[in-house]
Amino acid sequence: MSGKMPKADRRAQLLDVAHRIVRQQGTDALTLGTLADQAGVSKPITYNHFETRSGLLVALYGEIMDRQTRALADAIKDTGQALDQVSRVLAEAYMDCHASIGPEWHAIGAALRGSAEMDGYQRRMIEGHVAFFGRVLSPLTELPDETVHRRCVGIIGAAEALSDAMVRGQTSRDHAVSDLDALIVGWLRR
C-alpha cells in the first residue's frame, strides 16, 4: 500500500493511474477496485475520492477538459488579434492537446454517455468549451454574438471529430489542424 499523502496529492496520483488504465486497457477495465489495486491503495480510499465509477469518469473528463482549456488559453495569450492568427493557434493547440492525451479522451467521453447524470455533465463541459471559443472569437468577427455561439457549437463538434480521427490514425495532425483552421475562418469571416 502507498503511504499517507495529502488528499490533493492522492487524488492527482489516482487520476494519473486511472488515465494509465484507460490508455492501456480501455474504460471498461476502469473500476474503483481496479484503480485501488493498481494505485496500491485500499478500496475505501478510491471510494472516498470518487464515490462511484461515474464519479471517477467525471473527474477524469473534467481534469482533461481543464488541462485542454489551460493549454488553449496559454496558446492564444501571445497571439495577435487577427482571426487568421487566433484560428490557427486554436486549431494547433486543440490538436496538440488531444495528441498528448491520446484516444482515452474520446473513450472517456463515450463512457460518460452511459447515464443521464454523466451525459449532463459532459454536455456542461462541452458548453464551457463552446463559451471559451466564443469569448475568444467573438471580438475577431463582425457576426452577432448569437451567431458566433451557434457556430462555435459546430466548431467544437468538428474539432472533436477531427481530433478523434487524428488520434486513431485516420488523418494527420497537419490535416486536422488545417481543416479546423479553415472551418473557423470560413465560418467567422464575414
Short mmCIF file of N, CA and C in Angstrom, two decimals:
data_model
loop_
_atom_site.label_atom_id
_atom_site.label_comp_id
_atom_site.label_asym_id
_atom_site.label_seq_id
_atom_site.Cartn_x
_atom_site.Cartn_y
_atom_site.Cartn_z
N MET A 1 0.84 -1.19 0.00
CA MET A 1 0.00 0.00 0.00
C MET A 1 0.87 1.25 0.00
N SER A 2 0.41 2.27 -0.68
CA SER A 2 1.10 3.55 -0.70
C SER A 2 0.94 4.23 0.65
N GLY A 3 1.96 5.00 1.04
CA GLY A 3 1.92 5.72 2.30
C GLY A 3 0.92 6.85 2.28
N LYS A 4 0.68 7.41 3.46
CA LYS A 4 -0.27 8.53 3.59
C LYS A 4 0.28 9.74 2.86
N MET A 5 -0.59 10.40 2.11
CA MET A 5 -0.20 11.64 1.43
C MET A 5 -1.38 12.60 1.48
N PRO A 6 -1.13 13.88 1.28
CA PRO A 6 -2.23 14.84 1.29
C PRO A 6 -3.31 14.45 0.28
N LYS A 7 -4.56 14.79 0.62
CA LYS A 7 -5.70 14.37 -0.20
C LYS A 7 -5.57 14.83 -1.66
N ALA A 8 -5.14 16.06 -1.88
CA ALA A 8 -5.00 16.56 -3.26
C ALA A 8 -3.93 15.78 -4.02
N ASP A 9 -2.83 15.45 -3.35
CA ASP A 9 -1.77 14.66 -4.00
C ASP A 9 -2.26 13.25 -4.31
N ARG A 10 -3.01 12.66 -3.36
CA ARG A 10 -3.53 11.31 -3.58
C ARG A 10 -4.51 11.32 -4.76
N ARG A 11 -5.36 12.33 -4.82
CA ARG A 11 -6.33 12.43 -5.93
C ARG A 11 -5.59 12.53 -7.26
N ALA A 12 -4.55 13.36 -7.31
CA ALA A 12 -3.76 13.50 -8.55
C ALA A 12 -3.13 12.16 -8.92
N GLN A 13 -2.60 11.45 -7.93
CA GLN A 13 -2.00 10.14 -8.18
C GLN A 13 -3.05 9.17 -8.73
N LEU A 14 -4.23 9.15 -8.11
CA LEU A 14 -5.29 8.25 -8.56
C LEU A 14 -5.74 8.58 -9.98
N LEU A 15 -5.83 9.86 -10.30
CA LEU A 15 -6.21 10.25 -11.67
C LEU A 15 -5.14 9.84 -12.68
N ASP A 16 -3.87 9.98 -12.30
CA ASP A 16 -2.79 9.53 -13.20
C ASP A 16 -2.88 8.03 -13.46
N VAL A 17 -3.12 7.26 -12.41
CA VAL A 17 -3.25 5.81 -12.57
C VAL A 17 -4.49 5.48 -13.41
N ALA A 18 -5.58 6.19 -13.17
CA ALA A 18 -6.81 5.96 -13.95
C ALA A 18 -6.58 6.25 -15.43
N HIS A 19 -5.85 7.33 -15.73
CA HIS A 19 -5.51 7.62 -17.14
C HIS A 19 -4.73 6.46 -17.74
N ARG A 20 -3.78 5.94 -17.00
CA ARG A 20 -2.97 4.83 -17.50
C ARG A 20 -3.84 3.59 -17.75
N ILE A 21 -4.76 3.30 -16.84
CA ILE A 21 -5.65 2.15 -17.02
C ILE A 21 -6.47 2.30 -18.30
N VAL A 22 -7.06 3.48 -18.49
CA VAL A 22 -7.88 3.72 -19.69
C VAL A 22 -7.03 3.61 -20.94
N ARG A 23 -5.83 4.18 -20.91
CA ARG A 23 -4.94 4.15 -22.08
C ARG A 23 -4.55 2.72 -22.43
N GLN A 24 -4.25 1.92 -21.42
CA GLN A 24 -3.73 0.58 -21.67
C GLN A 24 -4.81 -0.49 -21.83
N GLN A 25 -5.95 -0.31 -21.11
CA GLN A 25 -6.94 -1.38 -21.07
C GLN A 25 -8.35 -0.95 -21.49
N GLY A 26 -8.57 0.35 -21.66
CA GLY A 26 -9.89 0.84 -22.04
C GLY A 26 -10.74 1.19 -20.83
N THR A 27 -11.84 1.88 -21.10
CA THR A 27 -12.69 2.35 -20.00
C THR A 27 -13.43 1.22 -19.29
N ASP A 28 -13.70 0.12 -19.99
CA ASP A 28 -14.40 -0.99 -19.34
C ASP A 28 -13.59 -1.57 -18.19
N ALA A 29 -12.27 -1.48 -18.27
CA ALA A 29 -11.41 -2.02 -17.21
C ALA A 29 -11.32 -1.09 -16.00
N LEU A 30 -11.79 0.13 -16.15
CA LEU A 30 -11.65 1.12 -15.07
C LEU A 30 -12.79 0.97 -14.06
N THR A 31 -12.44 0.43 -12.92
CA THR A 31 -13.36 0.36 -11.78
C THR A 31 -12.62 0.93 -10.58
N LEU A 32 -13.37 1.25 -9.53
CA LEU A 32 -12.70 1.76 -8.33
C LEU A 32 -11.83 0.69 -7.69
N GLY A 33 -12.23 -0.57 -7.81
CA GLY A 33 -11.41 -1.66 -7.28
C GLY A 33 -10.11 -1.83 -8.06
N THR A 34 -10.20 -1.80 -9.39
CA THR A 34 -9.00 -1.89 -10.22
C THR A 34 -8.08 -0.72 -9.96
N LEU A 35 -8.66 0.46 -9.84
CA LEU A 35 -7.87 1.65 -9.55
C LEU A 35 -7.14 1.49 -8.22
N ALA A 36 -7.83 1.01 -7.20
CA ALA A 36 -7.20 0.81 -5.89
C ALA A 36 -6.04 -0.17 -6.00
N ASP A 37 -6.28 -1.29 -6.68
CA ASP A 37 -5.22 -2.30 -6.83
C ASP A 37 -3.99 -1.72 -7.54
N GLN A 38 -4.21 -1.04 -8.66
CA GLN A 38 -3.07 -0.55 -9.44
C GLN A 38 -2.39 0.66 -8.80
N ALA A 39 -3.13 1.39 -7.97
CA ALA A 39 -2.52 2.54 -7.28
C ALA A 39 -1.87 2.13 -5.97
N GLY A 40 -2.11 0.89 -5.55
CA GLY A 40 -1.52 0.42 -4.30
C GLY A 40 -2.17 1.01 -3.06
N VAL A 41 -3.49 1.25 -3.14
CA VAL A 41 -4.23 1.79 -2.00
C VAL A 41 -5.43 0.88 -1.74
N SER A 42 -6.09 1.10 -0.61
CA SER A 42 -7.27 0.31 -0.30
C SER A 42 -8.48 0.85 -1.06
N LYS A 43 -9.48 0.00 -1.26
CA LYS A 43 -10.69 0.43 -1.97
C LYS A 43 -11.37 1.61 -1.29
N PRO A 44 -11.45 1.65 0.04
CA PRO A 44 -12.11 2.81 0.66
C PRO A 44 -11.47 4.15 0.26
N ILE A 45 -10.19 4.16 -0.03
CA ILE A 45 -9.55 5.42 -0.45
C ILE A 45 -10.10 5.86 -1.80
N THR A 46 -10.23 4.93 -2.75
CA THR A 46 -10.77 5.33 -4.05
C THR A 46 -12.24 5.73 -3.93
N TYR A 47 -13.00 5.03 -3.09
CA TYR A 47 -14.40 5.39 -2.89
C TYR A 47 -14.52 6.75 -2.20
N ASN A 48 -13.61 7.05 -1.30
CA ASN A 48 -13.61 8.35 -0.62
C ASN A 48 -13.38 9.49 -1.61
N HIS A 49 -12.54 9.26 -2.61
CA HIS A 49 -12.23 10.31 -3.58
C HIS A 49 -13.30 10.45 -4.66
N PHE A 50 -13.89 9.35 -5.11
CA PHE A 50 -14.76 9.40 -6.29
C PHE A 50 -16.17 8.86 -6.08
N GLU A 51 -16.41 8.15 -5.01
CA GLU A 51 -17.70 7.56 -4.63
C GLU A 51 -18.18 6.47 -5.58
N THR A 52 -18.19 6.74 -6.88
CA THR A 52 -18.69 5.78 -7.86
C THR A 52 -17.78 5.77 -9.09
N ARG A 53 -17.96 4.78 -9.93
CA ARG A 53 -17.23 4.74 -11.19
C ARG A 53 -17.59 5.96 -12.03
N SER A 54 -18.86 6.33 -12.02
CA SER A 54 -19.30 7.53 -12.74
C SER A 54 -18.56 8.76 -12.23
N GLY A 55 -18.42 8.86 -10.91
CA GLY A 55 -17.70 9.98 -10.33
C GLY A 55 -16.25 10.02 -10.78
N LEU A 56 -15.64 8.84 -10.91
CA LEU A 56 -14.26 8.76 -11.39
C LEU A 56 -14.17 9.20 -12.85
N LEU A 57 -15.09 8.74 -13.69
CA LEU A 57 -15.09 9.14 -15.10
C LEU A 57 -15.30 10.64 -15.25
N VAL A 58 -16.20 11.20 -14.45
CA VAL A 58 -16.44 12.64 -14.49
C VAL A 58 -15.18 13.39 -14.08
N ALA A 59 -14.50 12.91 -13.03
CA ALA A 59 -13.26 13.57 -12.58
C ALA A 59 -12.19 13.50 -13.67
N LEU A 60 -12.06 12.35 -14.33
CA LEU A 60 -11.08 12.22 -15.42
C LEU A 60 -11.40 13.17 -16.56
N TYR A 61 -12.65 13.20 -16.96
CA TYR A 61 -13.07 14.06 -18.07
C TYR A 61 -12.83 15.53 -17.71
N GLY A 62 -13.20 15.90 -16.50
CA GLY A 62 -13.01 17.28 -16.06
C GLY A 62 -11.55 17.68 -16.01
N GLU A 63 -10.71 16.77 -15.55
CA GLU A 63 -9.27 17.05 -15.47
C GLU A 63 -8.68 17.25 -16.87
N ILE A 64 -9.10 16.43 -17.81
CA ILE A 64 -8.62 16.57 -19.19
C ILE A 64 -9.14 17.88 -19.78
N MET A 65 -10.41 18.18 -19.56
CA MET A 65 -11.00 19.41 -20.09
C MET A 65 -10.30 20.64 -19.50
N ASP A 66 -10.01 20.62 -18.20
CA ASP A 66 -9.29 21.74 -17.58
C ASP A 66 -7.91 21.91 -18.19
N ARG A 67 -7.22 20.79 -18.39
CA ARG A 67 -5.88 20.83 -19.00
C ARG A 67 -5.96 21.41 -20.41
N GLN A 68 -6.96 20.99 -21.15
CA GLN A 68 -7.10 21.48 -22.52
C GLN A 68 -7.42 22.98 -22.54
N THR A 69 -8.31 23.42 -21.66
CA THR A 69 -8.67 24.84 -21.62
C THR A 69 -7.46 25.69 -21.24
N ARG A 70 -6.66 25.22 -20.28
CA ARG A 70 -5.43 25.95 -19.91
C ARG A 70 -4.47 26.01 -21.09
N ALA A 71 -4.31 24.91 -21.81
CA ALA A 71 -3.40 24.88 -22.96
C ALA A 71 -3.88 25.84 -24.05
N LEU A 72 -5.18 25.88 -24.29
CA LEU A 72 -5.72 26.80 -25.30
C LEU A 72 -5.52 28.25 -24.87
N ALA A 73 -5.80 28.54 -23.61
CA ALA A 73 -5.64 29.91 -23.10
C ALA A 73 -4.18 30.34 -23.16
N ASP A 74 -3.28 29.45 -22.77
CA ASP A 74 -1.84 29.76 -22.84
C ASP A 74 -1.40 30.00 -24.28
N ALA A 75 -1.92 29.20 -25.19
CA ALA A 75 -1.50 29.31 -26.60
C ALA A 75 -1.92 30.64 -27.22
N ILE A 76 -3.07 31.16 -26.84
CA ILE A 76 -3.55 32.38 -27.51
C ILE A 76 -3.13 33.67 -26.81
N LYS A 77 -2.59 33.58 -25.60
CA LYS A 77 -2.33 34.82 -24.87
C LYS A 77 -1.30 35.72 -25.55
N ASP A 78 -0.39 35.17 -26.31
CA ASP A 78 0.61 35.98 -27.01
C ASP A 78 0.36 36.06 -28.51
N THR A 79 -0.86 35.68 -28.92
CA THR A 79 -1.21 35.69 -30.33
C THR A 79 -1.81 37.05 -30.68
N GLY A 80 -1.61 37.48 -31.90
CA GLY A 80 -2.20 38.73 -32.36
C GLY A 80 -3.72 38.69 -32.31
N GLN A 81 -4.34 39.75 -32.74
CA GLN A 81 -5.79 39.85 -32.68
C GLN A 81 -6.45 39.70 -34.05
N ALA A 82 -5.80 39.01 -34.96
CA ALA A 82 -6.39 38.74 -36.27
C ALA A 82 -7.02 37.35 -36.24
N LEU A 83 -8.19 37.22 -36.86
CA LEU A 83 -8.90 35.94 -36.88
C LEU A 83 -8.01 34.83 -37.43
N ASP A 84 -7.28 35.09 -38.51
CA ASP A 84 -6.42 34.06 -39.10
C ASP A 84 -5.39 33.54 -38.10
N GLN A 85 -4.77 34.45 -37.34
CA GLN A 85 -3.74 34.05 -36.38
C GLN A 85 -4.35 33.25 -35.22
N VAL A 86 -5.41 33.78 -34.65
CA VAL A 86 -6.02 33.12 -33.49
C VAL A 86 -6.60 31.77 -33.88
N SER A 87 -7.22 31.70 -35.04
CA SER A 87 -7.80 30.45 -35.51
C SER A 87 -6.73 29.37 -35.65
N ARG A 88 -5.62 29.72 -36.25
CA ARG A 88 -4.55 28.74 -36.46
C ARG A 88 -3.99 28.25 -35.12
N VAL A 89 -3.77 29.19 -34.20
CA VAL A 89 -3.23 28.82 -32.89
C VAL A 89 -4.22 27.94 -32.12
N LEU A 90 -5.51 28.28 -32.17
CA LEU A 90 -6.52 27.45 -31.51
C LEU A 90 -6.54 26.04 -32.10
N ALA A 91 -6.50 25.95 -33.42
CA ALA A 91 -6.53 24.64 -34.08
C ALA A 91 -5.30 23.81 -33.71
N GLU A 92 -4.13 24.44 -33.71
CA GLU A 92 -2.91 23.72 -33.34
C GLU A 92 -2.95 23.26 -31.88
N ALA A 93 -3.34 24.16 -30.99
CA ALA A 93 -3.37 23.82 -29.57
C ALA A 93 -4.40 22.73 -29.29
N TYR A 94 -5.54 22.80 -29.95
CA TYR A 94 -6.58 21.79 -29.76
C TYR A 94 -6.06 20.41 -30.16
N MET A 95 -5.48 20.31 -31.32
CA MET A 95 -4.99 19.02 -31.80
C MET A 95 -3.79 18.54 -30.99
N ASP A 96 -2.90 19.44 -30.61
CA ASP A 96 -1.74 19.04 -29.81
C ASP A 96 -2.17 18.50 -28.45
N CYS A 97 -3.18 19.14 -27.86
CA CYS A 97 -3.67 18.67 -26.57
C CYS A 97 -4.26 17.27 -26.72
N HIS A 98 -5.06 17.06 -27.73
CA HIS A 98 -5.65 15.74 -27.94
C HIS A 98 -4.59 14.69 -28.28
N ALA A 99 -3.58 15.09 -29.02
CA ALA A 99 -2.50 14.15 -29.33
C ALA A 99 -1.77 13.73 -28.07
N SER A 100 -1.57 14.67 -27.15
CA SER A 100 -0.86 14.35 -25.91
C SER A 100 -1.70 13.47 -24.99
N ILE A 101 -3.01 13.60 -25.08
CA ILE A 101 -3.90 12.80 -24.24
C ILE A 101 -4.10 11.42 -24.83
N GLY A 102 -4.20 11.35 -26.15
CA GLY A 102 -4.43 10.08 -26.81
C GLY A 102 -5.91 9.75 -26.91
N PRO A 103 -6.23 8.55 -27.34
CA PRO A 103 -7.62 8.19 -27.58
C PRO A 103 -8.46 8.06 -26.31
N GLU A 104 -7.84 8.09 -25.13
CA GLU A 104 -8.65 7.93 -23.92
C GLU A 104 -9.65 9.06 -23.71
N TRP A 105 -9.35 10.27 -24.22
CA TRP A 105 -10.31 11.39 -24.10
C TRP A 105 -11.65 10.98 -24.72
N HIS A 106 -11.61 10.45 -25.92
CA HIS A 106 -12.85 10.08 -26.61
C HIS A 106 -13.47 8.84 -25.97
N ALA A 107 -12.65 7.93 -25.47
CA ALA A 107 -13.19 6.75 -24.79
C ALA A 107 -13.91 7.14 -23.50
N ILE A 108 -13.34 8.07 -22.75
CA ILE A 108 -13.98 8.55 -21.53
C ILE A 108 -15.27 9.29 -21.88
N GLY A 109 -15.22 10.11 -22.92
CA GLY A 109 -16.42 10.81 -23.37
C GLY A 109 -17.53 9.84 -23.74
N ALA A 110 -17.18 8.76 -24.43
CA ALA A 110 -18.19 7.76 -24.80
C ALA A 110 -18.76 7.08 -23.56
N ALA A 111 -17.90 6.78 -22.60
CA ALA A 111 -18.37 6.15 -21.36
C ALA A 111 -19.28 7.09 -20.58
N LEU A 112 -19.05 8.38 -20.69
CA LEU A 112 -19.89 9.36 -19.99
C LEU A 112 -21.30 9.41 -20.55
N ARG A 113 -21.49 8.93 -21.76
CA ARG A 113 -22.83 8.94 -22.34
C ARG A 113 -23.69 7.80 -21.82
N GLY A 114 -23.20 7.07 -20.85
CA GLY A 114 -23.91 5.90 -20.35
C GLY A 114 -25.06 6.17 -19.42
N SER A 115 -25.16 7.36 -18.85
CA SER A 115 -26.27 7.67 -17.95
C SER A 115 -26.64 9.14 -18.09
N ALA A 116 -27.85 9.46 -17.64
CA ALA A 116 -28.32 10.85 -17.75
C ALA A 116 -27.43 11.80 -16.96
N GLU A 117 -26.99 11.37 -15.77
CA GLU A 117 -26.12 12.22 -14.95
C GLU A 117 -24.80 12.51 -15.66
N MET A 118 -24.18 11.47 -16.18
CA MET A 118 -22.89 11.65 -16.85
C MET A 118 -23.06 12.39 -18.17
N ASP A 119 -24.14 12.13 -18.88
CA ASP A 119 -24.39 12.83 -20.13
C ASP A 119 -24.56 14.32 -19.87
N GLY A 120 -25.28 14.65 -18.82
CA GLY A 120 -25.47 16.06 -18.46
C GLY A 120 -24.16 16.73 -18.10
N TYR A 121 -23.31 16.03 -17.38
CA TYR A 121 -22.01 16.60 -17.02
C TYR A 121 -21.17 16.84 -18.27
N GLN A 122 -21.14 15.87 -19.16
CA GLN A 122 -20.35 16.03 -20.38
C GLN A 122 -20.88 17.20 -21.20
N ARG A 123 -22.20 17.34 -21.27
CA ARG A 123 -22.79 18.45 -22.00
C ARG A 123 -22.37 19.79 -21.40
N ARG A 124 -22.38 19.88 -20.07
CA ARG A 124 -21.96 21.13 -19.41
C ARG A 124 -20.49 21.44 -19.70
N MET A 125 -19.65 20.43 -19.72
CA MET A 125 -18.23 20.64 -20.01
C MET A 125 -18.06 21.14 -21.45
N ILE A 126 -18.77 20.55 -22.38
CA ILE A 126 -18.67 20.97 -23.78
C ILE A 126 -19.21 22.39 -23.94
N GLU A 127 -20.30 22.69 -23.23
CA GLU A 127 -20.84 24.05 -23.28
C GLU A 127 -19.81 25.06 -22.77
N GLY A 128 -19.03 24.67 -21.76
CA GLY A 128 -17.96 25.53 -21.27
C GLY A 128 -16.90 25.77 -22.34
N HIS A 129 -16.60 24.73 -23.10
CA HIS A 129 -15.63 24.85 -24.19
C HIS A 129 -16.17 25.75 -25.29
N VAL A 130 -17.44 25.59 -25.61
CA VAL A 130 -18.08 26.45 -26.61
C VAL A 130 -18.02 27.91 -26.15
N ALA A 131 -18.31 28.14 -24.88
CA ALA A 131 -18.27 29.51 -24.34
C ALA A 131 -16.86 30.08 -24.42
N PHE A 132 -15.85 29.26 -24.13
CA PHE A 132 -14.46 29.71 -24.21
C PHE A 132 -14.14 30.15 -25.65
N PHE A 133 -14.46 29.29 -26.61
CA PHE A 133 -14.20 29.64 -28.01
C PHE A 133 -14.96 30.90 -28.40
N GLY A 134 -16.20 31.02 -27.94
CA GLY A 134 -17.00 32.20 -28.25
C GLY A 134 -16.38 33.48 -27.71
N ARG A 135 -15.89 33.42 -26.46
CA ARG A 135 -15.24 34.60 -25.86
C ARG A 135 -13.99 35.00 -26.63
N VAL A 136 -13.25 34.02 -27.09
CA VAL A 136 -12.01 34.30 -27.82
C VAL A 136 -12.31 34.81 -29.23
N LEU A 137 -13.29 34.22 -29.90
CA LEU A 137 -13.51 34.50 -31.32
C LEU A 137 -14.48 35.65 -31.59
N SER A 138 -15.41 35.92 -30.69
CA SER A 138 -16.40 37.00 -30.93
C SER A 138 -15.77 38.35 -31.25
N PRO A 139 -14.72 38.77 -30.53
CA PRO A 139 -14.14 40.08 -30.85
C PRO A 139 -13.45 40.14 -32.21
N LEU A 140 -13.25 38.99 -32.84
CA LEU A 140 -12.49 38.93 -34.09
C LEU A 140 -13.38 38.87 -35.33
N THR A 141 -14.68 38.97 -35.13
CA THR A 141 -15.61 38.88 -36.26
C THR A 141 -16.70 39.93 -36.11
N GLU A 142 -17.32 40.26 -37.21
CA GLU A 142 -18.43 41.21 -37.18
C GLU A 142 -19.77 40.51 -36.98
N LEU A 143 -19.77 39.20 -36.91
CA LEU A 143 -21.01 38.46 -36.73
C LEU A 143 -21.59 38.72 -35.34
N PRO A 144 -22.91 38.65 -35.20
CA PRO A 144 -23.53 38.81 -33.88
C PRO A 144 -23.09 37.68 -32.94
N ASP A 145 -23.03 37.99 -31.65
CA ASP A 145 -22.59 37.00 -30.66
C ASP A 145 -23.41 35.71 -30.72
N GLU A 146 -24.71 35.82 -30.94
CA GLU A 146 -25.56 34.64 -31.01
C GLU A 146 -25.14 33.73 -32.17
N THR A 147 -24.81 34.32 -33.29
CA THR A 147 -24.35 33.55 -34.45
C THR A 147 -23.00 32.91 -34.15
N VAL A 148 -22.10 33.67 -33.53
CA VAL A 148 -20.79 33.12 -33.17
C VAL A 148 -20.97 31.93 -32.23
N HIS A 149 -21.85 32.06 -31.25
CA HIS A 149 -22.08 30.96 -30.31
C HIS A 149 -22.55 29.71 -31.05
N ARG A 150 -23.54 29.85 -31.91
CA ARG A 150 -24.04 28.69 -32.66
C ARG A 150 -22.94 28.06 -33.50
N ARG A 151 -22.15 28.89 -34.12
CA ARG A 151 -21.07 28.36 -34.97
C ARG A 151 -19.98 27.71 -34.12
N CYS A 152 -19.75 28.22 -32.93
CA CYS A 152 -18.77 27.58 -32.04
C CYS A 152 -19.24 26.19 -31.61
N VAL A 153 -20.55 25.99 -31.49
CA VAL A 153 -21.07 24.65 -31.21
C VAL A 153 -20.63 23.71 -32.34
N GLY A 154 -20.79 24.14 -33.58
CA GLY A 154 -20.37 23.33 -34.72
C GLY A 154 -18.86 23.17 -34.79
N ILE A 155 -18.14 24.22 -34.45
CA ILE A 155 -16.67 24.17 -34.48
C ILE A 155 -16.17 23.14 -33.47
N ILE A 156 -16.74 23.15 -32.25
CA ILE A 156 -16.32 22.18 -31.24
C ILE A 156 -16.67 20.77 -31.69
N GLY A 157 -17.85 20.59 -32.28
CA GLY A 157 -18.21 19.26 -32.80
C GLY A 157 -17.24 18.79 -33.86
N ALA A 158 -16.88 19.68 -34.77
CA ALA A 158 -15.92 19.33 -35.82
C ALA A 158 -14.54 19.07 -35.22
N ALA A 159 -14.14 19.88 -34.25
CA ALA A 159 -12.83 19.70 -33.61
C ALA A 159 -12.76 18.34 -32.92
N GLU A 160 -13.85 17.95 -32.25
CA GLU A 160 -13.89 16.64 -31.60
C GLU A 160 -13.75 15.51 -32.63
N ALA A 161 -14.49 15.62 -33.73
CA ALA A 161 -14.43 14.58 -34.76
C ALA A 161 -13.05 14.52 -35.40
N LEU A 162 -12.47 15.67 -35.70
CA LEU A 162 -11.13 15.69 -36.31
C LEU A 162 -10.08 15.15 -35.35
N SER A 163 -10.17 15.53 -34.08
CA SER A 163 -9.17 15.05 -33.12
C SER A 163 -9.31 13.55 -32.91
N ASP A 164 -10.54 13.04 -32.92
CA ASP A 164 -10.75 11.60 -32.80
C ASP A 164 -10.12 10.87 -33.99
N ALA A 165 -10.36 11.39 -35.20
CA ALA A 165 -9.76 10.79 -36.39
C ALA A 165 -8.24 10.85 -36.32
N MET A 166 -7.71 11.94 -35.80
CA MET A 166 -6.26 12.10 -35.71
C MET A 166 -5.65 11.09 -34.73
N VAL A 167 -6.22 10.97 -33.52
CA VAL A 167 -5.62 10.06 -32.54
C VAL A 167 -5.80 8.60 -32.94
N ARG A 168 -6.75 8.33 -33.81
CA ARG A 168 -6.94 6.96 -34.30
C ARG A 168 -6.14 6.68 -35.57
N GLY A 169 -5.36 7.67 -36.02
CA GLY A 169 -4.50 7.47 -37.18
C GLY A 169 -5.22 7.58 -38.51
N GLN A 170 -6.43 8.12 -38.53
CA GLN A 170 -7.19 8.25 -39.77
C GLN A 170 -6.87 9.52 -40.54
N THR A 171 -6.23 10.47 -39.88
CA THR A 171 -5.76 11.69 -40.54
C THR A 171 -4.53 12.19 -39.78
N SER A 172 -3.76 13.01 -40.44
CA SER A 172 -2.55 13.54 -39.80
C SER A 172 -2.89 14.75 -38.94
N ARG A 173 -1.99 15.09 -38.05
CA ARG A 173 -2.14 16.29 -37.24
C ARG A 173 -2.24 17.52 -38.14
N ASP A 174 -1.37 17.60 -39.15
CA ASP A 174 -1.36 18.77 -40.03
C ASP A 174 -2.69 18.93 -40.78
N HIS A 175 -3.26 17.82 -41.25
CA HIS A 175 -4.55 17.91 -41.94
C HIS A 175 -5.66 18.31 -40.96
N ALA A 176 -5.64 17.74 -39.76
CA ALA A 176 -6.66 18.08 -38.77
C ALA A 176 -6.58 19.56 -38.40
N VAL A 177 -5.36 20.07 -38.21
CA VAL A 177 -5.17 21.49 -37.89
C VAL A 177 -5.66 22.35 -39.04
N SER A 178 -5.24 22.04 -40.26
CA SER A 178 -5.64 22.84 -41.43
C SER A 178 -7.15 22.85 -41.63
N ASP A 179 -7.78 21.70 -41.45
CA ASP A 179 -9.23 21.63 -41.64
C ASP A 179 -9.97 22.41 -40.56
N LEU A 180 -9.55 22.29 -39.31
CA LEU A 180 -10.20 23.04 -38.24
C LEU A 180 -9.98 24.54 -38.42
N ASP A 181 -8.77 24.91 -38.77
CA ASP A 181 -8.44 26.32 -39.02
C ASP A 181 -9.33 26.88 -40.14
N ALA A 182 -9.43 26.15 -41.24
CA ALA A 182 -10.25 26.60 -42.38
C ALA A 182 -11.72 26.73 -41.99
N LEU A 183 -12.20 25.80 -41.19
CA LEU A 183 -13.59 25.85 -40.75
C LEU A 183 -13.84 27.10 -39.89
N ILE A 184 -12.97 27.35 -38.93
CA ILE A 184 -13.14 28.52 -38.06
C ILE A 184 -13.14 29.80 -38.88
N VAL A 185 -12.13 29.97 -39.72
CA VAL A 185 -12.02 31.19 -40.52
C VAL A 185 -13.21 31.31 -41.47
N GLY A 186 -13.55 30.22 -42.14
CA GLY A 186 -14.65 30.25 -43.09
C GLY A 186 -15.99 30.59 -42.46
N TRP A 187 -16.22 30.09 -41.27
CA TRP A 187 -17.50 30.33 -40.60
C TRP A 187 -17.58 31.70 -39.93
N LEU A 188 -16.45 32.27 -39.59
CA LEU A 188 -16.49 33.52 -38.81
C LEU A 188 -16.10 34.76 -39.60
N ARG A 189 -15.53 34.58 -40.76
CA ARG A 189 -15.19 35.74 -41.58
C ARG A 189 -16.45 36.18 -42.32
N ARG A 190 -16.67 37.47 -42.33
CA ARG A 190 -17.87 37.97 -43.00
C ARG A 190 -17.56 38.38 -44.40
#
